[in-house]
PDB file of C-alpha atoms and ligand atoms in Angstrom:
ATOM      1  CA  MET A   1      37.202  30.562  23.686  1.00  0.00           C
ATOM      2  CA  ILE A   2      36.918  32.370  20.516  1.00  0.00           C
ATOM      3  CA  ILE A   3      34.230  32.439  17.596  1.00  0.00           C
ATOM      4  CA  ASP A   4      35.742  33.243  14.342  1.00  0.00           C
ATOM      5  CA  THR A   5      32.448  35.317  13.015  1.00  0.00           C
ATOM      6  CA  HIS A   6      33.621  35.621   9.324  1.00  0.00           C
ATOM      7  CA  VAL A   7      35.361  33.117   7.401  1.00  0.00           C
ATOM      8  CA  HIS A   8      35.214  31.949   3.681  1.00  0.00           C
ATOM      9  CA  ILE A   9      36.368  28.439   4.106  1.00  0.00           C
ATOM     10  CA  ALA A  10      34.284  27.218   0.856  1.00  0.00           C
ATOM     11  CA  ASP A  11      36.822  29.457  -1.101  1.00  0.00           C
ATOM     12  CA  THR A  12      38.964  27.243  -3.779  1.00  0.00           C
ATOM     13  CA  LYS A  13      42.049  28.640  -2.120  1.00  0.00           C
ATOM     14  CA  PHE A  14      41.115  26.130   0.978  1.00  0.00           C
ATOM     15  CA  ASP A  15      40.629  23.273  -1.614  1.00  0.00           C
ATOM     16  CA  ALA A  16      43.867  21.582  -1.022  1.00  0.00           C
ATOM     17  CA  ASP A  17      43.910  21.509   2.847  1.00  0.00           C
ATOM     18  CA  ARG A  18      40.344  22.510   4.035  1.00  0.00           C
ATOM     19  CA  LYS A  19      39.935  19.564   6.624  1.00  0.00           C
ATOM     20  CA  ASP A  20      43.495  20.717   8.138  1.00  0.00           C
ATOM     21  CA  VAL A  21      42.725  24.553   8.403  1.00  0.00           C
ATOM     22  CA  ILE A  22      39.391  23.731  10.241  1.00  0.00           C
ATOM     23  CA  GLN A  23      41.503  21.167  12.303  1.00  0.00           C
ATOM     24  CA  ARG A  24      43.836  23.702  13.214  1.00  0.00           C
ATOM     25  CA  ALA A  25      41.402  26.221  14.435  1.00  0.00           C
ATOM     26  CA  PHE A  26      39.640  23.841  16.508  1.00  0.00           C
ATOM     27  CA  ASN A  27      42.731  22.687  17.974  1.00  0.00           C
ATOM     28  CA  SER A  28      43.456  26.339  18.903  1.00  0.00           C
ATOM     29  CA  LYS A  29      41.314  28.473  20.989  1.00  0.00           C
ATOM     30  CA  ILE A  30      38.779  28.665  18.031  1.00  0.00           C
ATOM     31  CA  ASN A  31      35.610  26.848  19.205  1.00  0.00           C
ATOM     32  CA  LYS A  32      32.915  27.661  16.323  1.00  0.00           C
ATOM     33  CA  LEU A  33      33.058  29.326  12.693  1.00  0.00           C
ATOM     34  CA  ILE A  34      30.575  31.164  10.646  1.00  0.00           C
ATOM     35  CA  GLU A  35      31.195  30.505   7.006  1.00  0.00           C
ATOM     36  CA  ILE A  36      29.968  33.692   4.981  1.00  0.00           C
ATOM     37  CA  SER A  37      28.369  32.183   1.713  1.00  0.00           C
ATOM     38  CA  CYS A  38      27.969  35.584  -0.185  1.00  0.00           C
ATOM     39  CA  GLU A  39      28.746  34.337  -3.776  1.00  0.00           C
ATOM     40  CA  MET A  40      26.341  31.920  -5.533  1.00  0.00           C
ATOM     41  CA  CYS A  41      28.981  29.814  -6.605  1.00  0.00           C
ATOM     42  CA  TYR A  42      30.165  28.718  -3.173  1.00  0.00           C
ATOM     43  CA  TRP A  43      26.473  28.131  -1.848  1.00  0.00           C
ATOM     44  CA  GLU A  44      26.458  24.525  -2.393  1.00  0.00           C
ATOM     45  CA  LYS A  45      30.328  24.099  -0.906  1.00  0.00           C
ATOM     46  CA  SER A  46      29.161  25.987   2.230  1.00  0.00           C
ATOM     47  CA  LEU A  47      25.949  23.787   2.455  1.00  0.00           C
ATOM     48  CA  GLU A  48      28.333  20.988   2.660  1.00  0.00           C
ATOM     49  CA  LEU A  49      30.461  22.447   5.139  1.00  0.00           C
ATOM     50  CA  ILE A  50      27.942  23.516   7.883  1.00  0.00           C
ATOM     51  CA  GLN A  51      26.965  19.667   8.172  1.00  0.00           C
ATOM     52  CA  GLN A  52      29.946  19.681  10.469  1.00  0.00           C
ATOM     53  CA  GLU A  53      29.805  20.415  14.155  1.00  0.00           C
ATOM     54  CA  ASN A  54      30.396  23.927  15.230  1.00  0.00           C
ATOM     55  CA  ILE A  55      30.195  25.662  11.768  1.00  0.00           C
ATOM     56  CA  PHE A  56      27.404  27.817  11.195  1.00  0.00           C
ATOM     57  CA  ALA A  57      26.653  29.982   8.191  1.00  0.00           C
ATOM     58  CA  SER A  58      25.367  33.423   6.655  1.00  0.00           C
ATOM     59  CA  PHE A  59      24.221  33.487   3.250  1.00  0.00           C
ATOM     60  CA  GLY A  60      23.708  36.308   1.016  1.00  0.00           C
ATOM     61  CA  ILE A  61      24.432  37.875  -2.228  1.00  0.00           C
ATOM     62  CA  HIS A  62      27.532  40.113  -2.035  1.00  0.00           C
ATOM     63  CA  PRO A  63      26.978  43.791  -3.380  1.00  0.00           C
ATOM     64  CA  ILE A  64      29.851  43.004  -5.766  1.00  0.00           C
ATOM     65  CA  ASP A  65      27.623  39.985  -7.533  1.00  0.00           C
ATOM     66  CA  VAL A  66      24.140  41.668  -7.855  1.00  0.00           C
ATOM     67  CA  LEU A  67      24.700  42.335 -11.656  1.00  0.00           C
ATOM     68  CA  LYS A  68      25.124  38.261 -12.057  1.00  0.00           C
ATOM     69  CA  ALA A  69      22.140  37.683  -9.846  1.00  0.00           C
ATOM     70  CA  VAL A  70      18.996  36.706 -11.250  1.00  0.00           C
ATOM     71  CA  LYS A  71      15.215  36.048  -9.873  1.00  0.00           C
ATOM     72  CA  ASN A  72      16.188  32.376  -9.233  1.00  0.00           C
ATOM     73  CA  ASP A  73      19.015  32.988  -7.106  1.00  0.00           C
ATOM     74  CA  TYR A  74      16.934  35.272  -4.829  1.00  0.00           C
ATOM     75  CA  GLU A  75      14.544  32.369  -4.630  1.00  0.00           C
ATOM     76  CA  LYS A  76      17.161  29.847  -3.604  1.00  0.00           C
ATOM     77  CA  LEU A  77      18.526  32.401  -1.215  1.00  0.00           C
ATOM     78  CA  GLU A  78      15.279  32.564   0.563  1.00  0.00           C
ATOM     79  CA  PHE A  79      15.428  28.819   0.787  1.00  0.00           C
ATOM     80  CA  LEU A  80      19.012  28.711   2.211  1.00  0.00           C
ATOM     81  CA  ILE A  81      18.116  31.306   4.789  1.00  0.00           C
ATOM     82  CA  GLN A  82      15.676  29.122   6.374  1.00  0.00           C
ATOM     83  CA  ASN A  83      18.601  26.101   6.968  1.00  0.00           C
ATOM     84  CA  LYS A  84      18.468  25.883  10.429  1.00  0.00           C
ATOM     85  CA  LYS A  85      22.389  26.229  10.577  1.00  0.00           C
ATOM     86  CA  CYS A  86      21.953  29.555   8.904  1.00  0.00           C
ATOM     87  CA  VAL A  87      22.571  32.308  11.549  1.00  0.00           C
ATOM     88  CA  ALA A  88      22.474  35.669   9.372  1.00  0.00           C
ATOM     89  CA  VAL A  89      21.932  37.352   6.120  1.00  0.00           C
ATOM     90  CA  GLY A  90      25.154  38.415   4.378  1.00  0.00           C
ATOM     91  CA  GLU A  91      27.323  39.789   3.339  1.00  0.00           C
ATOM     92  CA  ILE A  92      24.991  42.465   1.961  1.00  0.00           C
ATOM     93  CA  GLY A  93      25.286  46.184   1.569  1.00  0.00           C
ATOM     94  CA  LEU A  94      27.160  48.562  -0.710  1.00  0.00           C
ATOM     95  CA  ASP A  95      30.256  48.695  -2.599  1.00  0.00           C
ATOM     96  CA  TYR A  96      31.386  51.800  -4.751  1.00  0.00           C
ATOM     97  CA  HIS A  97      35.028  50.824  -4.886  1.00  0.00           C
ATOM     98  CA  TYR A  98      35.020  49.196  -8.103  1.00  0.00           C
ATOM     99  CA  ASP A  99      31.891  50.652  -9.889  1.00  0.00           C
ATOM    100  CA  ASN A 100      29.947  53.478  -8.785  1.00  0.00           C
ATOM    101  CA  SER A 101      27.893  53.777 -11.731  1.00  0.00           C
ATOM    102  CA  LYS A 102      24.067  54.767 -11.679  1.00  0.00           C
ATOM    103  CA  GLU A 103      23.254  51.347 -13.025  1.00  0.00           C
ATOM    104  CA  ASN A 104      25.291  49.832 -10.581  1.00  0.00           C
ATOM    105  CA  VAL A 105      24.419  51.478  -7.521  1.00  0.00           C
ATOM    106  CA  ASP A 106      20.668  51.150  -8.127  1.00  0.00           C
ATOM    107  CA  ALA A 107      21.112  47.555  -8.539  1.00  0.00           C
ATOM    108  CA  GLN A 108      22.965  47.188  -5.125  1.00  0.00           C
ATOM    109  CA  LYS A 109      20.264  49.153  -3.436  1.00  0.00           C
ATOM    110  CA  LYS A 110      17.524  47.154  -4.663  1.00  0.00           C
ATOM    111  CA  SER A 111      19.203  43.978  -3.851  1.00  0.00           C
ATOM    112  CA  LEU A 112      20.246  45.227  -0.375  1.00  0.00           C
ATOM    113  CA  GLU A 113      16.420  46.159   0.156  1.00  0.00           C
ATOM    114  CA  PHE A 114      15.335  42.796  -0.798  1.00  0.00           C
ATOM    115  CA  GLN A 115      17.794  40.956   1.487  1.00  0.00           C
ATOM    116  CA  LEU A 116      17.143  43.245   4.299  1.00  0.00           C
ATOM    117  CA  ASN A 117      13.467  42.287   4.162  1.00  0.00           C
ATOM    118  CA  LEU A 118      14.419  38.739   3.895  1.00  0.00           C
ATOM    119  CA  ALA A 119      16.623  39.080   7.269  1.00  0.00           C
ATOM    120  CA  GLN A 120      13.230  40.876   8.892  1.00  0.00           C
ATOM    121  CA  LYS A 121      10.985  38.019   7.753  1.00  0.00           C
ATOM    122  CA  TYR A 122      13.128  35.469   8.968  1.00  0.00           C
ATOM    123  CA  ASN A 123      14.314  37.150  11.949  1.00  0.00           C
ATOM    124  CA  LYS A 124      17.932  36.765  11.165  1.00  0.00           C
ATOM    125  CA  PRO A 125      20.856  39.244  11.830  1.00  0.00           C
ATOM    126  CA  ILE A 126      22.671  40.867   8.928  1.00  0.00           C
ATOM    127  CA  ILE A 127      26.494  40.711   8.015  1.00  0.00           C
ATOM    128  CA  VAL A 128      26.823  44.261   6.353  1.00  0.00           C
ATOM    129  CA  HIS A 129      29.709  44.772   3.633  1.00  0.00           C
ATOM    130  CA  CYS A 130      30.459  48.406   2.880  1.00  0.00           C
ATOM    131  CA  ARG A 131      33.328  49.924   1.028  1.00  0.00           C
ATOM    132  CA  ASP A 132      33.684  53.618  -0.090  1.00  0.00           C
ATOM    133  CA  ALA A 133      29.931  53.930   0.696  1.00  0.00           C
ATOM    134  CA  TYR A 134      29.434  54.624   4.682  1.00  0.00           C
ATOM    135  CA  ASP A 135      27.390  58.079   4.454  1.00  0.00           C
ATOM    136  CA  ASP A 136      25.205  56.104   1.687  1.00  0.00           C
ATOM    137  CA  ILE A 137      24.324  53.202   3.613  1.00  0.00           C
ATOM    138  CA  ILE A 138      23.601  55.093   6.931  1.00  0.00           C
ATOM    139  CA  ASP A 139      21.374  57.124   4.968  1.00  0.00           C
ATOM    140  CA  PHE A 140      19.793  54.129   3.215  1.00  0.00           C
ATOM    141  CA  LEU A 141      19.218  52.301   6.644  1.00  0.00           C
ATOM    142  CA  LYS A 142      18.126  55.246   8.337  1.00  0.00           C
ATOM    143  CA  LYS A 143      14.913  55.430   5.790  1.00  0.00           C
ATOM    144  CA  ARG A 144      13.803  52.023   6.889  1.00  0.00           C
ATOM    145  CA  SER A 145      11.018  51.881   9.456  1.00  0.00           C
ATOM    146  CA  PHE A 146      12.774  48.701  10.714  1.00  0.00           C
ATOM    147  CA  VAL A 147      16.725  47.653  10.471  1.00  0.00           C
ATOM    148  CA  PRO A 148      17.796  44.176  11.557  1.00  0.00           C
ATOM    149  CA  GLN A 149      20.421  43.782  14.063  1.00  0.00           C
ATOM    150  CA  GLY A 150      23.732  42.965  12.626  1.00  0.00           C
ATOM    151  CA  VAL A 151      27.708  43.593  12.368  1.00  0.00           C
ATOM    152  CA  ILE A 152      29.609  46.177  10.105  1.00  0.00           C
ATOM    153  CA  HIS A 153      31.878  43.719   8.618  1.00  0.00           C
ATOM    154  CA  CYS A 154      35.749  44.996   8.800  1.00  0.00           C
ATOM    155  CA  PHE A 155      34.802  48.235   9.944  1.00  0.00           C
ATOM    156  CA  SER A 156      37.126  50.740   8.354  1.00  0.00           C
ATOM    157  CA  GLY A 157      35.179  53.816   8.570  1.00  0.00           C
ATOM    158  CA  SER A 158      35.719  57.098  10.679  1.00  0.00           C
ATOM    159  CA  LEU A 159      35.167  57.471  14.605  1.00  0.00           C
ATOM    160  CA  GLU A 160      31.902  59.363  13.820  1.00  0.00           C
ATOM    161  CA  HIS A 161      30.721  56.203  11.451  1.00  0.00           C
ATOM    162  CA  ALA A 162      31.402  53.967  14.138  1.00  0.00           C
ATOM    163  CA  LYS A 163      29.367  55.850  16.766  1.00  0.00           C
ATOM    164  CA  ILE A 164      26.394  56.074  14.042  1.00  0.00           C
ATOM    165  CA  PHE A 165      26.589  52.424  13.648  1.00  0.00           C
ATOM    166  CA  VAL A 166      26.504  51.578  17.614  1.00  0.00           C
ATOM    167  CA  ASP A 167      23.840  54.092  18.167  1.00  0.00           C
ATOM    168  CA  MET A 168      21.809  52.127  15.601  1.00  0.00           C
ATOM    169  CA  GLY A 169      22.691  49.066  17.550  1.00  0.00           C
ATOM    170  CA  PHE A 170      25.393  47.710  15.177  1.00  0.00           C
ATOM    171  CA  TYR A 171      28.261  45.521  16.361  1.00  0.00           C
ATOM    172  CA  LEU A 172      31.706  46.482  14.554  1.00  0.00           C
ATOM    173  CA  GLY A 173      33.723  43.623  12.997  1.00  0.00           C
ATOM    174  CA  ILE A 174      37.286  43.955  13.612  1.00  0.00           C
ATOM    175  CA  ASP A 175      39.818  42.066  11.121  1.00  0.00           C
ATOM    176  CA  GLY A 176      43.492  41.598  10.452  1.00  0.00           C
ATOM    177  CA  PRO A 177      43.961  45.187   9.630  1.00  0.00           C
ATOM    178  CA  VAL A 178      43.941  46.140  12.859  1.00  0.00           C
ATOM    179  CA  THR A 179      47.586  44.612  13.215  1.00  0.00           C
ATOM    180  CA  TYR A 180      48.762  46.711  10.603  1.00  0.00           C
ATOM    181  CA  LYS A 181      51.084  49.970  11.458  1.00  0.00           C
ATOM    182  CA  LYS A 182      49.106  52.252   9.363  1.00  0.00           C
ATOM    183  CA  SER A 183      45.630  51.500  10.803  1.00  0.00           C
ATOM    184  CA  ASP A 184      45.842  54.511  13.139  1.00  0.00           C
ATOM    185  CA  ILE A 185      41.944  55.537  12.513  1.00  0.00           C
ATOM    186  CA  LEU A 186      40.989  51.974  13.320  1.00  0.00           C
ATOM    187  CA  LYS A 187      42.851  52.013  16.589  1.00  0.00           C
ATOM    188  CA  GLU A 188      41.204  55.460  17.500  1.00  0.00           C
ATOM    189  CA  VAL A 189      38.123  53.927  16.783  1.00  0.00           C
ATOM    190  CA  LEU A 190      38.886  50.937  19.101  1.00  0.00           C
ATOM    191  CA  LYS A 191      39.872  53.291  22.148  1.00  0.00           C
ATOM    192  CA  ASN A 192      36.621  54.837  22.061  1.00  0.00           C
ATOM    193  CA  ILE A 193      34.156  52.324  21.410  1.00  0.00           C
ATOM    194  CA  ALA A 194      33.171  49.993  24.139  1.00  0.00           C
ATOM    195  CA  ILE A 195      34.244  46.194  23.830  1.00  0.00           C
ATOM    196  CA  ASP A 196      30.616  44.879  24.156  1.00  0.00           C
ATOM    197  CA  ARG A 197      30.220  46.422  20.503  1.00  0.00           C
ATOM    198  CA  LEU A 198      33.156  44.425  18.784  1.00  0.00           C
ATOM    199  CA  LEU A 199      33.239  40.921  17.137  1.00  0.00           C
ATOM    200  CA  VAL A 200      36.176  39.465  15.736  1.00  0.00           C
ATOM    201  CA  GLU A 201      36.739  38.104  12.351  1.00  0.00           C
ATOM    202  CA  THR A 202      39.304  36.842   9.975  1.00  0.00           C
ATOM    203  CA  ASP A 203      37.833  37.080   6.589  1.00  0.00           C
ATOM    204  CA  CYS A 204      40.205  34.208   5.730  1.00  0.00           C
ATOM    205  CA  PRO A 205      41.512  33.774   3.201  1.00  0.00           C
ATOM    206  CA  TYR A 206      41.805  37.575   2.997  1.00  0.00           C
ATOM    207  CA  LEU A 207      43.098  40.316   5.484  1.00  0.00           C
ATOM    208  CA  THR A 208      46.003  38.222   7.053  1.00  0.00           C
ATOM    209  CA  PRO A 209      47.115  39.706  10.355  1.00  0.00           C
ATOM    210  CA  GLN A 210      50.883  41.478  10.134  1.00  0.00           C
ATOM    211  CA  LYS A 211      52.476  38.152  11.791  1.00  0.00           C
ATOM    212  CA  TYR A 212      51.415  36.123   8.875  1.00  0.00           C
ATOM    213  CA  ARG A 213      51.084  38.884   6.167  1.00  0.00           C
ATOM    214  CA  GLY A 214      51.777  37.769   2.922  1.00  0.00           C
ATOM    215  CA  THR A 215      50.494  34.302   3.191  1.00  0.00           C
ATOM    216  CA  ARG A 216      46.832  33.054   2.782  1.00  0.00           C
ATOM    217  CA  ASN A 217      44.598  33.973   6.331  1.00  0.00           C
ATOM    218  CA  GLU A 218      42.844  30.947   8.353  1.00  0.00           C
ATOM    219  CA  PRO A 219      40.740  30.890  11.262  1.00  0.00           C
ATOM    220  CA  ALA A 220      43.257  30.138  13.737  1.00  0.00           C
ATOM    221  CA  TYR A 221      44.827  33.478  13.098  1.00  0.00           C
ATOM    222  CA  VAL A 222      42.013  35.393  14.583  1.00  0.00           C
ATOM    223  CA  VAL A 223      43.938  35.289  18.115  1.00  0.00           C
ATOM    224  CA  GLU A 224      46.234  37.885  16.464  1.00  0.00           C
ATOM    225  CA  VAL A 225      43.130  40.372  16.132  1.00  0.00           C
ATOM    226  CA  VAL A 226      42.083  39.432  19.741  1.00  0.00           C
ATOM    227  CA  LYS A 227      45.657  40.033  20.926  1.00  0.00           C
ATOM    228  CA  GLU A 228      45.784  43.373  19.342  1.00  0.00           C
ATOM    229  CA  ILE A 229      42.210  44.476  20.603  1.00  0.00           C
ATOM    230  CA  ALA A 230      43.597  43.548  24.315  1.00  0.00           C
ATOM    231  CA  ASN A 231      46.535  45.708  23.589  1.00  0.00           C
ATOM    232  CA  ILE A 232      44.882  48.588  22.187  1.00  0.00           C
ATOM    233  CA  LYS A 233      42.186  48.746  24.982  1.00  0.00           C
ATOM    234  CA  LYS A 234      44.450  47.614  27.558  1.00  0.00           C
ATOM    235  CA  LEU A 235      42.414  44.699  28.594  1.00  0.00           C
ATOM    236  CA  ASP A 236      43.343  41.223  29.855  1.00  0.00           C
ATOM    237  CA  LEU A 237      43.222  39.049  26.747  1.00  0.00           C
ATOM    238  CA  GLN A 238      40.999  36.477  28.506  1.00  0.00           C
ATOM    239  CA  GLU A 239      38.509  39.821  28.839  1.00  0.00           C
ATOM    240  CA  VAL A 240      38.422  40.241  25.292  1.00  0.00           C
ATOM    241  CA  GLU A 241      37.866  36.489  24.233  1.00  0.00           C
ATOM    242  CA  LYS A 242      34.890  36.230  26.761  1.00  0.00           C
ATOM    243  CA  VAL A 243      33.085  39.399  25.980  1.00  0.00           C
ATOM    244  CA  THR A 244      33.670  39.199  22.110  1.00  0.00           C
ATOM    245  CA  THR A 245      32.450  35.674  22.155  1.00  0.00           C
ATOM    246  CA  GLN A 246      29.430  36.396  24.468  1.00  0.00           C
ATOM    247  CA  ASN A 247      28.648  39.384  21.806  1.00  0.00           C
ATOM    248  CA  ALA A 248      28.565  36.709  18.712  1.00  0.00           C
ATOM    249  CA  LEU A 249      26.201  34.591  20.781  1.00  0.00           C
ATOM    250  CA  VAL A 250      23.725  37.386  21.558  1.00  0.00           C
ATOM    251  CA  LEU A 251      23.828  38.665  18.014  1.00  0.00           C
ATOM    252  CA  PHE A 252      23.875  35.333  16.011  1.00  0.00           C
ATOM    253  CA  LYS A 253      21.124  33.500  18.138  1.00  0.00           C
ATOM    254  CA  GLY A 254      20.957  30.610  15.854  1.00  0.00           C
ATOM    255  CA  ILE A 255      24.451  29.297  17.037  1.00  0.00           C
ATOM    256  CA  LYS A 256      23.855  26.650  19.749  1.00  0.00           C
TER     257      LYS A 256
HETATM  258 NI1   NI B   1      34.251  38.475   3.825  1.00  0.00          NI
END
């Protein structure tokens, strides 16, 4: 069985057929989903979703959203994190892709600090979103006396970055891009990082694997990520399924 550790099923792109998408996942090899709810506008919908069996959530305020977030949102977040089906805090992190102005970077760091403290307070792992900011986030985390356990979502850095994160105790999240022809660096990373540090994710509706590229991504397609990891690491499919599922259960202790 496989756990898709990163889905955005509350997204409006699933409004027309959300039930079918979830059913297709559970009818295939996927037995649990983690709904990543990191945009304030989706929190309510995600809360509804986790009333279903085998769907868990992570709540957070995404770095892209921090300039929109007000004090009240952070109070609400703290409340959501205490939900018994909330198994992580995130996506949280740094994203310099669209805006690396000082104002935005300072706001992102302040928000990250606040949410790291929440994760620590409630003893939850973190889902780290990092784009064009690997060196900065490593510096930032290393300055803290305590860093919660977590996963570097959709890892896309260098092998050197990968080794640093693994040394810090993080898992690396692997998504659809691993199946793309141009992902040489990621393939090299996978050859050099032990399977017991990897988690599989779809990030659906985004990052559709090569086989279905051009269409909306969905949890059932996480199988393509598992296949590609098995291929790169020359392991049995069953072994990759077993170990990555075990990794998810170790990290996300709230999954029962
Ligand atoms: Ni995501």
